[in-house]
């Protein structure tokens, strides 16, 4: 009989918010040329988003904003079809890699306390956000298969993603989307009597 590793379930079960980063077409096209299995990563993002919506869990989408005036905002790259925010979702723009670069993001997370994160540029945005979360005492679960990393000059995308995941693990819990789905699934109370 094998040993079941409970660590991916423990941290993931504390999740109260789903954060999806840079799910925009321009980020997709940059990653498509140099990321391994991008389609699988986006399918895991889709599963996480659908699960969060079904569970009534708030979702925050973040994106890089080069400028803050109205003209620049209208020029923003569109969201990837099927992975765009809905009216009930939060959208945060940031000028730096970390989601915490937007003070409103920090305010929301400070009230909620924990979140799961995935999306594009794991080696940049997810890592920077995990480090900042750790400094603030916030609990993060990195959904490793719902994220993609880009290749670098001397490393392919798969190697970059492995190193990014190991670095993120120093500051956050790491889980697959499947582990996170199970850990955050709503279960009916058994054996509990009311009244």
Short mmCIF file of N, CA, C and O in Angstrom, two decimals, residues 20-103:
data_model
loop_
_atom_site.label_atom_id
_atom_site.label_comp_id
_atom_site.label_asym_id
_atom_site.label_seq_id
_atom_site.Cartn_x
_atom_site.Cartn_y
_atom_site.Cartn_z
N UNK A 20 -5.71 34.66 -11.30
CA UNK A 20 -5.23 34.26 -12.62
C UNK A 20 -4.46 35.43 -13.23
O UNK A 20 -4.97 36.55 -13.30
N UNK A 21 -3.23 35.18 -13.63
CA UNK A 21 -2.36 36.26 -14.10
C UNK A 21 -2.12 36.20 -15.61
O UNK A 21 -1.91 35.13 -16.18
N UNK A 22 -2.18 37.37 -16.22
CA UNK A 22 -1.78 37.60 -17.61
C UNK A 22 -2.42 36.66 -18.62
O UNK A 22 -1.75 36.20 -19.56
N UNK A 23 -3.69 36.40 -18.48
CA UNK A 23 -4.40 35.55 -19.45
C UNK A 23 -4.89 36.41 -20.61
O UNK A 23 -6.07 36.45 -20.93
N UNK A 24 -3.96 37.07 -21.25
CA UNK A 24 -4.25 37.94 -22.37
C UNK A 24 -3.60 37.39 -23.64
O UNK A 24 -2.62 36.64 -23.57
N UNK A 25 -4.14 37.80 -24.78
CA UNK A 25 -3.65 37.28 -26.05
C UNK A 25 -2.18 37.59 -26.29
O UNK A 25 -1.44 36.73 -26.77
N UNK A 26 -1.71 38.79 -25.95
CA UNK A 26 -0.31 39.10 -26.21
C UNK A 26 0.61 38.21 -25.36
O UNK A 26 1.63 37.73 -25.84
N UNK A 27 0.24 37.96 -24.11
CA UNK A 27 1.03 37.06 -23.27
C UNK A 27 0.99 35.64 -23.82
O UNK A 27 1.99 34.92 -23.79
N UNK A 28 -0.16 35.25 -24.34
CA UNK A 28 -0.29 33.92 -24.94
C UNK A 28 0.64 33.76 -26.13
O UNK A 28 1.36 32.78 -26.25
N UNK A 29 0.65 34.75 -27.01
CA UNK A 29 1.48 34.64 -28.21
C UNK A 29 2.96 34.68 -27.87
O UNK A 29 3.77 34.01 -28.51
N UNK A 30 3.34 35.45 -26.84
CA UNK A 30 4.74 35.44 -26.39
C UNK A 30 5.11 34.06 -25.84
O UNK A 30 6.19 33.55 -26.08
N UNK A 31 4.19 33.47 -25.09
CA UNK A 31 4.47 32.17 -24.47
C UNK A 31 4.37 31.02 -25.47
O UNK A 31 5.08 30.03 -25.35
N UNK A 32 3.50 31.16 -26.46
CA UNK A 32 3.25 30.06 -27.40
C UNK A 32 4.51 29.65 -28.14
O UNK A 32 4.70 28.47 -28.44
N UNK A 33 5.36 30.59 -28.41
CA UNK A 33 6.58 30.29 -29.15
C UNK A 33 7.63 29.60 -28.31
O UNK A 33 8.55 28.99 -28.84
N UNK A 34 7.48 29.69 -26.99
CA UNK A 34 8.58 29.17 -26.16
C UNK A 34 8.14 28.46 -24.89
O UNK A 34 8.94 28.24 -24.00
N UNK A 35 6.87 28.09 -24.78
CA UNK A 35 6.42 27.37 -23.58
C UNK A 35 6.02 25.95 -23.96
O UNK A 35 5.41 25.73 -25.00
N UNK A 36 6.39 25.01 -23.12
CA UNK A 36 6.01 23.62 -23.34
C UNK A 36 4.56 23.42 -22.92
O UNK A 36 4.15 23.89 -21.86
N UNK A 37 3.79 22.75 -23.74
CA UNK A 37 2.43 22.33 -23.38
C UNK A 37 1.56 23.46 -22.85
O UNK A 37 0.92 23.35 -21.81
N UNK A 38 1.55 24.57 -23.58
CA UNK A 38 0.76 25.73 -23.19
C UNK A 38 -0.73 25.40 -23.18
O UNK A 38 -1.46 25.86 -22.30
N UNK A 39 -1.17 24.58 -24.12
CA UNK A 39 -2.60 24.21 -24.18
C UNK A 39 -3.04 23.51 -22.89
O UNK A 39 -4.12 23.78 -22.36
N UNK A 40 -2.20 22.63 -22.36
CA UNK A 40 -2.52 21.93 -21.10
C UNK A 40 -2.62 22.92 -19.96
O UNK A 40 -3.53 22.85 -19.13
N UNK A 41 -1.71 23.88 -19.90
CA UNK A 41 -1.74 24.89 -18.84
C UNK A 41 -3.03 25.71 -18.90
O UNK A 41 -3.66 25.95 -17.86
N UNK A 42 -3.43 26.11 -20.09
CA UNK A 42 -4.64 26.91 -20.23
C UNK A 42 -5.89 26.09 -19.92
O UNK A 42 -6.86 26.61 -19.37
N UNK A 43 -5.86 24.80 -20.22
CA UNK A 43 -6.99 23.94 -19.88
C UNK A 43 -7.11 23.81 -18.36
O UNK A 43 -8.22 23.81 -17.81
N UNK A 44 -5.99 23.74 -17.67
CA UNK A 44 -6.01 23.70 -16.20
C UNK A 44 -6.51 25.03 -15.63
O UNK A 44 -7.25 25.05 -14.65
N UNK A 45 -6.12 26.15 -16.26
CA UNK A 45 -6.66 27.46 -15.85
C UNK A 45 -8.17 27.47 -16.01
O UNK A 45 -8.89 27.93 -15.11
N UNK A 46 -8.64 26.96 -17.13
CA UNK A 46 -10.09 26.92 -17.40
C UNK A 46 -10.82 26.08 -16.34
O UNK A 46 -11.86 26.49 -15.82
N UNK A 47 -10.24 24.94 -15.97
CA UNK A 47 -10.85 24.07 -14.94
C UNK A 47 -10.88 24.78 -13.59
O UNK A 47 -11.87 24.69 -12.86
N UNK A 48 -9.79 25.47 -13.25
CA UNK A 48 -9.73 26.18 -11.96
C UNK A 48 -10.76 27.31 -11.92
O UNK A 48 -11.46 27.48 -10.91
N UNK A 49 -10.88 28.05 -13.00
CA UNK A 49 -11.84 29.16 -13.06
C UNK A 49 -13.26 28.63 -12.95
O UNK A 49 -14.07 29.16 -12.18
N UNK A 50 -13.57 27.58 -13.69
CA UNK A 50 -14.92 27.01 -13.64
C UNK A 50 -15.25 26.49 -12.24
O UNK A 50 -16.35 26.71 -11.72
N UNK A 51 -14.29 25.84 -11.62
CA UNK A 51 -14.48 25.32 -10.26
C UNK A 51 -14.74 26.46 -9.28
O UNK A 51 -15.65 26.38 -8.45
N UNK A 52 -13.93 27.52 -9.37
CA UNK A 52 -14.10 28.67 -8.47
C UNK A 52 -15.48 29.30 -8.65
O UNK A 52 -16.15 29.63 -7.68
N UNK A 53 -15.91 29.43 -9.90
CA UNK A 53 -17.24 30.01 -10.15
C UNK A 53 -18.34 29.12 -9.58
O UNK A 53 -19.29 29.61 -8.97
N UNK A 54 -18.22 27.83 -9.79
CA UNK A 54 -19.23 26.89 -9.27
C UNK A 54 -19.28 26.91 -7.75
O UNK A 54 -20.34 26.70 -7.16
N UNK A 55 -18.12 27.13 -7.12
CA UNK A 55 -18.04 27.12 -5.65
C UNK A 55 -18.35 28.49 -5.05
O UNK A 55 -18.37 28.63 -3.82
N UNK A 56 -18.56 29.50 -5.89
CA UNK A 56 -18.82 30.84 -5.38
C UNK A 56 -17.57 31.51 -4.82
O UNK A 56 -17.66 32.44 -4.02
N UNK A 57 -16.41 31.03 -5.23
CA UNK A 57 -15.14 31.59 -4.76
C UNK A 57 -14.80 32.82 -5.61
O UNK A 57 -14.93 32.78 -6.83
N UNK A 58 -14.38 33.91 -5.01
CA UNK A 58 -14.02 35.09 -5.81
C UNK A 58 -12.81 34.82 -6.69
O UNK A 58 -11.92 34.05 -6.32
N UNK A 59 -12.79 35.47 -7.85
CA UNK A 59 -11.69 35.32 -8.80
C UNK A 59 -11.12 36.70 -9.10
O UNK A 59 -11.86 37.65 -9.36
N UNK A 60 -9.80 36.80 -9.06
CA UNK A 60 -9.11 38.04 -9.42
C UNK A 60 -8.25 37.78 -10.65
O UNK A 60 -7.46 36.82 -10.67
N UNK A 61 -8.41 38.58 -11.66
CA UNK A 61 -7.56 38.54 -12.85
C UNK A 61 -6.60 39.71 -12.76
O UNK A 61 -7.00 40.82 -12.41
N UNK A 62 -5.33 39.48 -13.03
CA UNK A 62 -4.37 40.58 -13.04
C UNK A 62 -3.70 40.64 -14.40
O UNK A 62 -3.57 39.62 -15.08
N UNK A 63 -3.32 41.85 -14.77
CA UNK A 63 -2.62 42.03 -16.04
C UNK A 63 -1.64 43.18 -15.93
O UNK A 63 -1.81 44.08 -15.10
N UNK A 64 -0.65 43.13 -16.77
CA UNK A 64 0.37 44.18 -16.80
C UNK A 64 -0.22 45.41 -17.48
O UNK A 64 -0.86 45.29 -18.52
N UNK A 65 -0.06 46.56 -16.89
CA UNK A 65 -0.54 47.82 -17.47
C UNK A 65 0.66 48.72 -17.70
O UNK A 65 1.34 49.09 -16.75
N UNK A 66 0.92 49.03 -18.94
CA UNK A 66 2.06 49.90 -19.26
C UNK A 66 1.75 51.34 -18.92
O UNK A 66 2.62 52.11 -18.60
N UNK A 67 0.49 51.73 -19.00
CA UNK A 67 0.09 53.10 -18.69
C UNK A 67 -1.21 53.08 -17.93
O UNK A 67 -1.90 52.07 -17.88
N UNK A 68 -1.56 54.18 -17.34
CA UNK A 68 -2.77 54.22 -16.54
C UNK A 68 -3.81 55.18 -17.10
O UNK A 68 -4.85 55.36 -16.51
N UNK A 69 -3.54 55.82 -18.25
CA UNK A 69 -4.55 56.71 -18.77
C UNK A 69 -5.56 55.96 -19.64
O UNK A 69 -5.37 54.80 -19.99
N UNK A 70 -6.64 56.61 -19.98
CA UNK A 70 -7.75 55.97 -20.70
C UNK A 70 -7.31 55.43 -22.05
O UNK A 70 -7.69 54.33 -22.46
N UNK A 71 -6.45 56.16 -22.76
CA UNK A 71 -6.00 55.71 -24.08
C UNK A 71 -5.26 54.39 -23.97
O UNK A 71 -5.50 53.45 -24.72
N UNK A 72 -4.35 54.28 -22.99
CA UNK A 72 -3.58 53.05 -22.81
C UNK A 72 -4.49 51.89 -22.43
O UNK A 72 -4.29 50.76 -22.87
N UNK A 73 -5.48 52.14 -21.58
CA UNK A 73 -6.37 51.06 -21.16
C UNK A 73 -7.17 50.51 -22.33
O UNK A 73 -7.41 49.32 -22.41
N UNK A 74 -7.58 51.38 -23.25
CA UNK A 74 -8.33 50.91 -24.42
C UNK A 74 -7.44 50.08 -25.33
O UNK A 74 -7.93 49.25 -26.09
N UNK A 75 -6.13 50.30 -25.27
CA UNK A 75 -5.20 49.57 -26.11
C UNK A 75 -4.75 48.24 -25.50
O UNK A 75 -3.96 47.53 -26.08
N UNK A 76 -5.26 47.91 -24.32
CA UNK A 76 -4.87 46.66 -23.66
C UNK A 76 -5.18 45.46 -24.55
O UNK A 76 -6.20 45.43 -25.24
N UNK A 77 -4.31 44.48 -24.51
CA UNK A 77 -4.53 43.24 -25.25
C UNK A 77 -5.78 42.55 -24.73
O UNK A 77 -6.03 42.53 -23.52
N UNK A 78 -6.60 41.98 -25.62
CA UNK A 78 -7.81 41.28 -25.16
C UNK A 78 -7.46 40.02 -24.37
O UNK A 78 -6.39 39.45 -24.50
N UNK A 79 -8.41 39.62 -23.53
CA UNK A 79 -8.27 38.38 -22.77
C UNK A 79 -8.35 37.20 -23.71
O UNK A 79 -8.98 37.27 -24.78
N UNK A 80 -7.75 36.09 -23.35
CA UNK A 80 -7.83 34.85 -24.13
C UNK A 80 -9.28 34.38 -24.11
O UNK A 80 -9.90 34.33 -23.04
N UNK A 81 -9.81 34.05 -25.27
CA UNK A 81 -11.21 33.64 -25.37
C UNK A 81 -11.49 32.44 -24.46
O UNK A 81 -10.74 31.47 -24.46
N UNK A 82 -12.55 32.54 -23.69
CA UNK A 82 -12.92 31.49 -22.75
C UNK A 82 -12.26 31.62 -21.39
O UNK A 82 -12.60 30.90 -20.46
N UNK A 83 -11.30 32.54 -21.27
CA UNK A 83 -10.59 32.76 -20.00
C UNK A 83 -10.70 34.21 -19.56
O UNK A 83 -9.88 34.69 -18.78
N UNK A 84 -11.71 34.90 -20.04
CA UNK A 84 -11.86 36.31 -19.70
C UNK A 84 -12.67 36.47 -18.42
O UNK A 84 -13.46 35.61 -18.07
N UNK A 85 -12.44 37.59 -17.73
CA UNK A 85 -13.20 37.84 -16.50
C UNK A 85 -14.68 38.09 -16.81
O UNK A 85 -15.02 38.57 -17.88
N UNK A 86 -15.51 37.76 -15.84
CA UNK A 86 -16.94 38.08 -15.92
C UNK A 86 -17.18 39.32 -15.06
O UNK A 86 -16.30 39.75 -14.33
N UNK A 87 -18.37 39.84 -15.13
CA UNK A 87 -18.68 41.09 -14.41
C UNK A 87 -18.47 40.96 -12.91
O UNK A 87 -18.14 41.93 -12.24
N UNK A 88 -18.66 39.78 -12.37
CA UNK A 88 -18.51 39.59 -10.92
C UNK A 88 -17.05 39.40 -10.49
O UNK A 88 -16.75 39.40 -9.30
N UNK A 89 -16.14 39.23 -11.44
CA UNK A 89 -14.73 39.01 -11.13
C UNK A 89 -14.00 40.34 -10.92
O UNK A 89 -14.41 41.38 -11.45
N UNK A 90 -12.91 40.29 -10.18
CA UNK A 90 -12.07 41.47 -9.97
C UNK A 90 -10.97 41.50 -11.03
O UNK A 90 -10.48 40.44 -11.44
N UNK A 91 -10.58 42.68 -11.46
CA UNK A 91 -9.48 42.85 -12.40
C UNK A 91 -8.52 43.88 -11.80
O UNK A 91 -8.94 44.98 -11.44
N UNK A 92 -7.25 43.50 -11.70
CA UNK A 92 -6.22 44.37 -11.15
C UNK A 92 -5.14 44.58 -12.20
O UNK A 92 -4.63 43.62 -12.77
N UNK A 93 -4.78 45.83 -12.40
CA UNK A 93 -3.67 46.14 -13.29
C UNK A 93 -2.45 46.45 -12.45
O UNK A 93 -2.56 46.99 -11.35
N UNK A 94 -1.28 46.11 -12.97
CA UNK A 94 -0.05 46.31 -12.21
C UNK A 94 1.05 46.76 -13.15
O UNK A 94 1.03 46.44 -14.33
N UNK A 95 2.02 47.48 -12.61
CA UNK A 95 3.15 47.96 -13.42
C UNK A 95 4.41 47.12 -13.18
O UNK A 95 5.38 47.25 -13.91
N UNK A 96 4.40 46.29 -12.16
CA UNK A 96 5.54 45.43 -11.81
C UNK A 96 5.08 43.97 -11.88
O UNK A 96 3.88 43.70 -11.92
N UNK A 97 6.02 43.02 -11.85
CA UNK A 97 5.62 41.61 -11.94
C UNK A 97 4.67 41.15 -10.84
O UNK A 97 3.72 40.42 -11.11
N UNK A 98 4.90 41.56 -9.60
CA UNK A 98 4.07 41.06 -8.50
C UNK A 98 2.66 41.65 -8.55
O UNK A 98 2.48 42.84 -8.79
N UNK A 99 1.68 40.82 -8.27
CA UNK A 99 0.29 41.29 -8.18
C UNK A 99 0.15 42.34 -7.08
O UNK A 99 -0.73 43.20 -7.13
N UNK A 100 1.03 42.28 -6.08
CA UNK A 100 0.99 43.22 -4.97
C UNK A 100 1.39 44.63 -5.40
O UNK A 100 1.28 45.58 -4.62
N UNK A 101 1.86 44.80 -6.63
CA UNK A 101 2.18 46.14 -7.13
C UNK A 101 0.92 46.99 -7.21
O UNK A 101 1.01 48.22 -7.26
N UNK A 102 -0.25 46.35 -7.22
CA UNK A 102 -1.51 47.08 -7.17
C UNK A 102 -1.99 47.09 -5.71
O UNK A 102 -2.29 46.03 -5.15
N UNK A 103 -2.06 48.26 -5.07
CA UNK A 103 -2.45 48.31 -3.65
C UNK A 103 -3.84 47.75 -3.38
O UNK A 103 -4.10 47.24 -2.29
#
